[in-house]
Amino acid sequence: MLKIRLTRAGAKKRPYYKIVVADSRSPRDGRFLERLGSYDPMLPRASGERVKFDAERMKHWISVGAQPSERIQHFLHKAGMGPKPVIHETTKAHLPKKKALERLAAAEAAKAEAAKAEAAKAAAPVEVPAPAEVAAPVEVAAPVQADEAAAQG
């Protein structure tokens, strides 16, 4: 099966890609049948030199049965030569698994129960003791006279 795809060239942290037709089993930067163009992601998006390819040869290879990669489909769509590529959903590998979701749900349920109990406790009327139940007043000792304090000291 033939693919129209990108092969990487350029230096480290300075990518440059060639648009090629290659067998799908060959490595990314390996053997290819024909070079159709280039893609320089370091140039601004508005630049005409960012993506260059031979439209006639591209049409020929697609008519022969070569399948463009998603990025090449995007380039073709921008050039008005094909439909917009289907954007695949991103992986869900970063999301929590089933057991973790169950634990989170249990924790949320426990938190909701605690909040409900706290709200019920706060809403309950506060019992105020009846006036008859109030303790008897405590007698306070009379102040010591100054004369007695002088006699002692």
Tab-separated table of C-alpha atoms in Angstrom:
chain	number	residue	atom	x	y	z
A	1	MET	CA	0.000	0.000	0.000
A	2	LEU	CA	1.352	3.417	-0.941
A	3	LYS	CA	1.315	6.400	1.395
A	4	ILE	CA	1.964	10.068	0.786
A	5	ARG	CA	3.672	11.178	3.969
A	6	LEU	CA	6.381	13.302	5.550
A	7	THR	CA	9.992	12.276	6.106
A	8	ARG	CA	12.045	14.269	8.571
A	9	ALA	CA	15.217	16.072	7.632
A	10	GLY	CA	17.025	19.043	9.137
A	11	ALA	CA	19.003	19.500	12.314
A	12	LYS	CA	18.100	18.908	15.937
A	13	LYS	CA	15.301	21.297	16.997
A	14	ARG	CA	15.214	22.663	13.429
A	15	PRO	CA	12.817	20.313	11.627
A	16	TYR	CA	12.371	20.229	7.887
A	17	TYR	CA	10.172	17.672	6.156
A	18	LYS	CA	10.056	16.237	2.650
A	19	ILE	CA	6.700	15.137	1.221
A	20	VAL	CA	7.241	11.724	-0.382
A	21	VAL	CA	5.395	8.707	-1.768
A	22	ALA	CA	6.550	5.563	-0.002
A	23	ASP	CA	5.476	2.019	0.744
A	24	SER	CA	3.609	1.981	4.063
A	25	ARG	CA	5.940	-0.752	5.374
A	26	SER	CA	9.128	1.278	4.882
A	27	PRO	CA	10.507	3.339	7.794
A	28	ARG	CA	9.587	7.008	8.169
A	29	ASP	CA	12.933	8.287	6.946
A	30	GLY	CA	13.655	5.265	4.778
A	31	ARG	CA	13.252	4.395	1.112
A	32	PHE	CA	10.652	6.262	-0.941
A	33	LEU	CA	9.438	6.202	-4.559
A	34	GLU	CA	9.223	9.898	-5.370
A	35	ARG	CA	9.698	13.226	-3.651
A	36	LEU	CA	6.674	15.496	-4.184
A	37	GLY	CA	7.484	18.575	-2.131
A	38	SER	CA	8.589	19.999	1.203
A	39	TYR	CA	7.250	21.402	4.466
A	40	ASP	CA	9.195	23.827	6.671
A	41	PRO	CA	7.360	24.308	10.008
A	42	MET	CA	9.904	26.914	11.124
A	43	LEU	CA	8.507	29.462	8.648
A	44	PRO	CA	5.461	31.624	9.554
A	45	ARG	CA	2.043	30.171	8.677
A	46	ALA	CA	1.340	32.921	6.149
A	47	SER	CA	4.530	32.195	4.230
A	48	GLY	CA	4.107	30.684	0.762
A	49	GLU	CA	7.383	28.786	1.193
A	50	ARG	CA	6.107	26.861	4.252
A	51	VAL	CA	4.423	24.106	2.194
A	52	LYS	CA	5.435	23.439	-1.402
A	53	PHE	CA	4.404	20.438	-3.509
A	54	ASP	CA	3.812	19.413	-7.119
A	55	ALA	CA	0.004	19.349	-7.433
A	56	GLU	CA	-0.021	17.351	-10.697
A	57	ARG	CA	2.161	14.554	-9.287
A	58	MET	CA	0.106	14.573	-6.071
A	59	LYS	CA	-3.110	14.059	-8.114
A	60	HIS	CA	-1.409	11.290	-10.102
A	61	TRP	CA	-0.349	9.332	-7.018
A	62	ILE	CA	-3.765	9.736	-5.377
A	63	SER	CA	-5.417	8.460	-8.575
A	64	VAL	CA	-3.085	5.444	-8.524
A	65	GLY	CA	-4.253	4.654	-4.969
A	66	ALA	CA	-1.738	6.315	-2.649
A	67	GLN	CA	-3.293	7.308	0.685
A	68	PRO	CA	-2.266	10.716	2.087
A	69	SER	CA	-1.464	10.961	5.795
A	70	GLU	CA	-3.554	13.270	7.998
A	71	ARG	CA	-1.016	16.101	7.732
A	72	ILE	CA	-0.824	15.752	3.937
A	73	GLN	CA	-4.649	15.709	3.755
A	74	HIS	CA	-4.593	18.968	5.700
A	75	PHE	CA	-2.146	20.475	3.182
A	76	LEU	CA	-4.322	19.279	0.277
A	77	HIS	CA	-7.437	20.764	1.884
A	78	LYS	CA	-5.689	24.122	2.324
A	79	ALA	CA	-4.715	24.008	-1.365
A	80	GLY	CA	-8.331	23.228	-2.348
A	81	MET	CA	-7.499	19.753	-3.657
A	82	GLY	CA	-9.373	17.534	-1.223
A	83	PRO	CA	-11.742	17.165	1.702
A	84	LYS	CA	-10.900	18.260	5.205
A	85	PRO	CA	-9.221	15.437	7.142
A	86	VAL	CA	-11.112	13.712	9.916
A	87	ILE	CA	-9.731	14.834	13.265
A	88	HIS	CA	-9.412	11.795	15.501
A	89	GLU	CA	-10.235	12.041	19.173
A	90	THR	CA	-7.236	12.205	21.449
A	91	THR	CA	-6.406	9.224	23.600
A	92	LYS	CA	-7.945	8.803	27.001
A	93	ALA	CA	-4.829	7.278	28.547
A	94	HIS	CA	-4.340	10.293	30.808
A	95	LEU	CA	-7.816	9.925	32.358
A	96	PRO	CA	-8.426	7.880	35.548
A	97	LYS	CA	-9.282	4.204	35.098
A	98	LYS	CA	-12.470	2.428	36.246
A	99	LYS	CA	-11.329	1.610	39.808
A	100	ALA	CA	-10.073	5.141	40.393
A	101	LEU	CA	-13.381	6.556	39.173
A	102	GLU	CA	-15.234	4.237	41.579
A	103	ARG	CA	-13.041	5.421	44.471
A	104	LEU	CA	-13.651	9.053	43.529
A	105	ALA	CA	-17.415	8.444	43.378
A	106	ALA	CA	-17.344	6.748	46.817
A	107	ALA	CA	-15.340	9.642	48.278
A	108	GLU	CA	-17.810	12.161	46.811
A	109	ALA	CA	-20.750	10.182	48.261
A	110	ALA	CA	-19.094	10.104	51.700
A	111	LYS	CA	-18.422	13.841	51.509
A	112	ALA	CA	-22.070	14.484	50.552
A	113	GLU	CA	-23.282	12.327	53.477
A	114	ALA	CA	-21.050	14.234	55.901
A	115	ALA	CA	-22.310	17.556	54.572
A	116	LYS	CA	-25.915	16.379	54.862
A	117	ALA	CA	-25.356	15.234	58.468
A	118	GLU	CA	-23.659	18.539	59.312
A	119	ALA	CA	-26.561	20.482	57.798
A	120	ALA	CA	-29.089	18.403	59.756
A	121	LYS	CA	-27.131	18.991	62.970
A	122	ALA	CA	-26.986	22.735	62.338
A	123	ALA	CA	-30.715	22.872	61.545
A	124	ALA	CA	-31.714	21.055	64.801
A	125	PRO	CA	-33.122	23.412	67.510
A	126	VAL	CA	-30.770	24.229	70.373
A	127	GLU	CA	-32.138	23.185	73.812
A	128	VAL	CA	-32.195	26.065	76.259
A	129	PRO	CA	-32.598	25.057	79.964
A	130	ALA	CA	-35.800	26.145	81.711
A	131	PRO	CA	-35.502	28.983	84.298
A	132	ALA	CA	-36.323	26.603	87.193
A	133	GLU	CA	-33.324	24.479	86.377
A	134	VAL	CA	-30.898	27.365	86.768
A	135	ALA	CA	-28.551	26.852	89.740
A	136	ALA	CA	-29.009	28.879	92.909
A	137	PRO	CA	-26.945	32.061	93.154
A	138	VAL	CA	-23.594	31.747	94.890
A	139	GLU	CA	-23.143	33.851	98.032
A	140	VAL	CA	-20.277	36.259	97.919
A	141	ALA	CA	-18.237	36.794	101.106
A	142	ALA	CA	-18.303	40.276	102.608
A	143	PRO	CA	-15.234	42.406	101.990
A	144	VAL	CA	-12.630	42.451	104.745
A	145	GLN	CA	-12.514	45.690	106.674
A	146	ALA	CA	-9.338	47.745	106.529
A	147	ASP	CA	-9.025	47.629	110.342
A	148	GLU	CA	-8.950	43.875	110.432
A	149	ALA	CA	-6.322	43.814	107.682
A	150	ALA	CA	-4.146	46.270	109.671
A	151	ALA	CA	-4.476	44.218	112.860
A	152	GLN	CA	-3.303	41.111	111.143
A	153	GLY	CA	-0.361	42.672	109.478
